[in-house]
XYZ file of C-alpha atoms in Angstrom:
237
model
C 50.591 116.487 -26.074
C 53.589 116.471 -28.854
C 55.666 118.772 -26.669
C 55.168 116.025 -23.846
C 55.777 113.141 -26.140
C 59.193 115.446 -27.218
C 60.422 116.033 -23.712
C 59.628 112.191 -22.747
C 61.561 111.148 -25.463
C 64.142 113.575 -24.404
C 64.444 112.187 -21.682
C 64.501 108.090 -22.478
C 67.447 108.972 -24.668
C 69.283 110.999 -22.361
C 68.850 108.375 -18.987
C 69.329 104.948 -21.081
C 70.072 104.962 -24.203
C 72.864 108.107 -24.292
C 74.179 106.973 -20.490
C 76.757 104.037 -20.453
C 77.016 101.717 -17.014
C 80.381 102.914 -17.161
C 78.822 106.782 -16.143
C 76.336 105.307 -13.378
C 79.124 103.467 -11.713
C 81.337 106.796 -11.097
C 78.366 108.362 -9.882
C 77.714 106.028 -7.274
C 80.829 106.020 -6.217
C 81.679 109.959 -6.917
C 78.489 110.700 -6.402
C 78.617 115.049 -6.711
C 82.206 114.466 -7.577
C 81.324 112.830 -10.536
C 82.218 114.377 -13.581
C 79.391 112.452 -15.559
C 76.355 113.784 -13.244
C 77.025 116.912 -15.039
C 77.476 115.722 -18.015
C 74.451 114.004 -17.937
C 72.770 116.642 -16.619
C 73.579 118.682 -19.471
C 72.617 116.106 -22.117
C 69.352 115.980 -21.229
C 69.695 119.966 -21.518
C 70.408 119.765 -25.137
C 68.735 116.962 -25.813
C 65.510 118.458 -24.885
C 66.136 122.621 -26.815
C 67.272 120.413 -29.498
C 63.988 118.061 -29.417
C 61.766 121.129 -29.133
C 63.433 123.097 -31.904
C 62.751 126.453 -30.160
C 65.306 129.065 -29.402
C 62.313 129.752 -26.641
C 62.474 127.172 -24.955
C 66.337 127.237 -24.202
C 65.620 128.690 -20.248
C 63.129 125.605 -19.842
C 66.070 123.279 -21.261
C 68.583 124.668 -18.779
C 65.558 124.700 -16.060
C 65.291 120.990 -16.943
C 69.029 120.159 -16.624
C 69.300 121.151 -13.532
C 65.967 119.708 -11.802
C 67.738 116.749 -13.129
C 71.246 116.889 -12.075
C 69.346 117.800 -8.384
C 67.164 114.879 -8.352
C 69.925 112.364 -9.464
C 72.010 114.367 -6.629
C 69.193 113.438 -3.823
C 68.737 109.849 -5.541
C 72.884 109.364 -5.300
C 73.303 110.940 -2.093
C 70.525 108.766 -0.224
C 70.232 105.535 -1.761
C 72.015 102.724 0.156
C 72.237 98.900 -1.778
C 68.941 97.891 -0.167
C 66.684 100.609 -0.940
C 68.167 101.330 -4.818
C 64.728 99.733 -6.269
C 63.001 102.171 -4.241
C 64.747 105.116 -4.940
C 64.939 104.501 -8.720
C 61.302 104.556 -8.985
C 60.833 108.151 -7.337
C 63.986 109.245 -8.969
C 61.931 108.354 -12.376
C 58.467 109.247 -11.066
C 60.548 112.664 -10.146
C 61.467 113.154 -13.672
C 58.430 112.436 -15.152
C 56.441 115.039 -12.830
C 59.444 117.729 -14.244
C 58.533 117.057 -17.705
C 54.590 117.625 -17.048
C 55.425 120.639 -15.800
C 57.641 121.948 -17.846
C 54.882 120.875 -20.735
C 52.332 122.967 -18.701
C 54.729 126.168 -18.298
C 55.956 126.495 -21.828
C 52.855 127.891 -23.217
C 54.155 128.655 -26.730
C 51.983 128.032 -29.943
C 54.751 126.886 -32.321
C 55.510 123.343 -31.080
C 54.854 121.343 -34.260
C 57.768 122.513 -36.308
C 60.573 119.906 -36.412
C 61.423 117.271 -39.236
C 58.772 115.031 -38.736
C 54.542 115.351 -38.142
C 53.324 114.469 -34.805
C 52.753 110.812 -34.996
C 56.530 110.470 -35.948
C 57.287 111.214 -32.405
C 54.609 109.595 -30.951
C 55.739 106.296 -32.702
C 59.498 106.871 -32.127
C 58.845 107.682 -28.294
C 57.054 104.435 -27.783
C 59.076 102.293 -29.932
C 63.146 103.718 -27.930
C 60.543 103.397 -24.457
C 60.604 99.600 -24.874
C 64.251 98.873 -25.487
C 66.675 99.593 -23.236
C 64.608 101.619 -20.704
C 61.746 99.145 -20.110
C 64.347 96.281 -19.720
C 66.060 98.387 -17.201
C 63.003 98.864 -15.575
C 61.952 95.357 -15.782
C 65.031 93.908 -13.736
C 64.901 96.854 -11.147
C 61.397 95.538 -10.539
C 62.085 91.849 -10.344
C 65.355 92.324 -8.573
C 64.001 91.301 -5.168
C 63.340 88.145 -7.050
C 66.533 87.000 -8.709
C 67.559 83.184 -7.726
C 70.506 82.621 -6.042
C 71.547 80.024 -8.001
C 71.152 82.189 -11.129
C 74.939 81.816 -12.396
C 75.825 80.717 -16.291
C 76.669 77.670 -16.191
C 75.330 76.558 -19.945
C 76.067 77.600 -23.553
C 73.832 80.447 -23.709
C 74.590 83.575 -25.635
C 75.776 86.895 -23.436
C 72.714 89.305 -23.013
C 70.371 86.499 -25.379
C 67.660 87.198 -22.454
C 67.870 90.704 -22.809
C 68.004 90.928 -26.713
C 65.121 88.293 -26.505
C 62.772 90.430 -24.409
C 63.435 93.946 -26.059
C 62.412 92.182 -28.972
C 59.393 90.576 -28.222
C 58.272 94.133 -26.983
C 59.139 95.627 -30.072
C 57.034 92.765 -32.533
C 54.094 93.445 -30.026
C 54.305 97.000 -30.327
C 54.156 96.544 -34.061
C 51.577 94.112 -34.226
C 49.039 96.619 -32.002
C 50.042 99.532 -34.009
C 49.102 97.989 -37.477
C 46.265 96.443 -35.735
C 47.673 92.739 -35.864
C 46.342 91.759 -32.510
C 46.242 88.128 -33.314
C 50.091 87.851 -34.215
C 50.344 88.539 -30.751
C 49.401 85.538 -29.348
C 51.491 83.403 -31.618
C 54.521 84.928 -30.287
C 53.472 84.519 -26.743
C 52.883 80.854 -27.660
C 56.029 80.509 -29.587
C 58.209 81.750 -26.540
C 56.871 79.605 -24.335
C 57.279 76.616 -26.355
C 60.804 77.351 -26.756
C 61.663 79.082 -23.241
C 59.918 76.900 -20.753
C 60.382 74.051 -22.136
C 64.079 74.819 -21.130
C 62.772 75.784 -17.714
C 61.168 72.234 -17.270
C 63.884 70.532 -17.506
C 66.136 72.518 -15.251
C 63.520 71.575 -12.645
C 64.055 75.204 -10.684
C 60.682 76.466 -9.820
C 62.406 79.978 -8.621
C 63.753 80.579 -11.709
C 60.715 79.345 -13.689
C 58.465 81.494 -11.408
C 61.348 84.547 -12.343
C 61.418 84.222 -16.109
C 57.195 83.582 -15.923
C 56.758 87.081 -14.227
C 59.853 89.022 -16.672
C 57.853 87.923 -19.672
C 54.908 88.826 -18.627
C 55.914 91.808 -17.418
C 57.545 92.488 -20.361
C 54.339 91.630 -22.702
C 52.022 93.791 -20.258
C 54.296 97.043 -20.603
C 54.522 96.434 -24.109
C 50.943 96.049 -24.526
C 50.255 99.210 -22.738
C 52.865 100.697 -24.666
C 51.298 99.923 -27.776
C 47.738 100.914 -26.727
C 48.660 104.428 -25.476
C 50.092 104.872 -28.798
C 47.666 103.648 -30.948
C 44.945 105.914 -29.092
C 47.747 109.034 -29.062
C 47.641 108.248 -33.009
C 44.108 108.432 -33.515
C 43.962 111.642 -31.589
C 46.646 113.067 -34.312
C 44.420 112.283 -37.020
């Protein structure tokens, strides 16, 4: 389970956190041209032997570089503008079938040997999960939804939704892992007070039925999040 937890995390840094819009853009428009599809390809090479901490596992490592430099190849090389939502998904559901099988293959005993126990990683997996990665998620999957009219037009801050929501994921995620379920429901009622109120006097239903399903969206995968861990934690013990 811990070399899982390692690869996943592995692979959350190396996709959103380590990879800068500036890198996706010359892919899509390189695509195998692109200087940064190998780059990134390689990160999540190192990122991953380095992760593990075995010199062992270096042929999986290069193994997993290259299953994903070829799946961001196929992903880049077929995607058109209206089927990107669609082909993001597999491209991640790819991945994520990789790194279970790469878990399964490297059958070696001493897994458990980096800096930190097991419940360090389970904990720092879930936590990096829902910043960056979950809110890219998020607005792949609402996308299709995005009002028309959704253009700045008032005084708020650049990114506040975005800081706002990887936020709120990260209080619930604290609050279910220190078993402060309660808490939860403050914050839910504290964001609405504050957000739709907002939202009510725009008078936009769209964009009152857009921001309704982000934040819940948001509070479900964080939620889950949170769960998964706590039971992964109790399974440690």
């Amino acid at each position: 389970m811990i070399l899982f937890v390692k690869l996943f995390l592995a692979h959350i840094l190396g996709d959103f956190i380590f990879q800068p819009n500036s890198w996706v853009a010359d892919k899509e428009i390189k695509k195998q041209k692109s200087i940064f599809l190998y780059i990134h390809a390689a990160l999540h090479g190192i990122l991953t032997w380095i992760l593990i901490g075995e010199l062992s596992f270096g042929w999986y490592a290069l193994l997993l570089a290259v299953t994903h430099g070829f799946i961001d190849f196929l992903k880049l090389h077929f995607q058109k503008t209206s089927t990107k939502i669609t082909w993001f998904i597999g491209d991640q559901i790819a991945h994520f079938i990789v790194l279970i099988a790469i878990a399964f293959l490297y059958n070696h005993q001493k897994i458990d040997l980096l800096w930190f126990n097991s419940q360090f990683w389970i904990v720092v997996t879930g936590f990096l999960f829902l910043t960056k990665p979950t809110s890219i998620c998020i607005k792949n999957l609402i996308s299709v939804w995005t009002p028309e009219n959704n253009n700045r037009t008032d005084n708020s801050l650049a990114n506040a939704g975005n800081y706002i929501g990887t936020l709120e994921r990260l209080f619930v995620f604290c609050f279910i892992i220190t078993g402060h379920f309660e808490a939860i429901g403050f914050l839910l009622a504290a964001k609405s007070i504050f957000r739709f109120g907002d939202l009510k006097e725009a008078k936009d239903r769209k964009l009152t039925e857009y921001v309704l399903i982000g934040t819940l969206l948001s509070f479900g995968v964080a939620l889950l999040t949170g769960l998964i861990v706590q039971v992964m934690l109790l399974q440690t013990f």
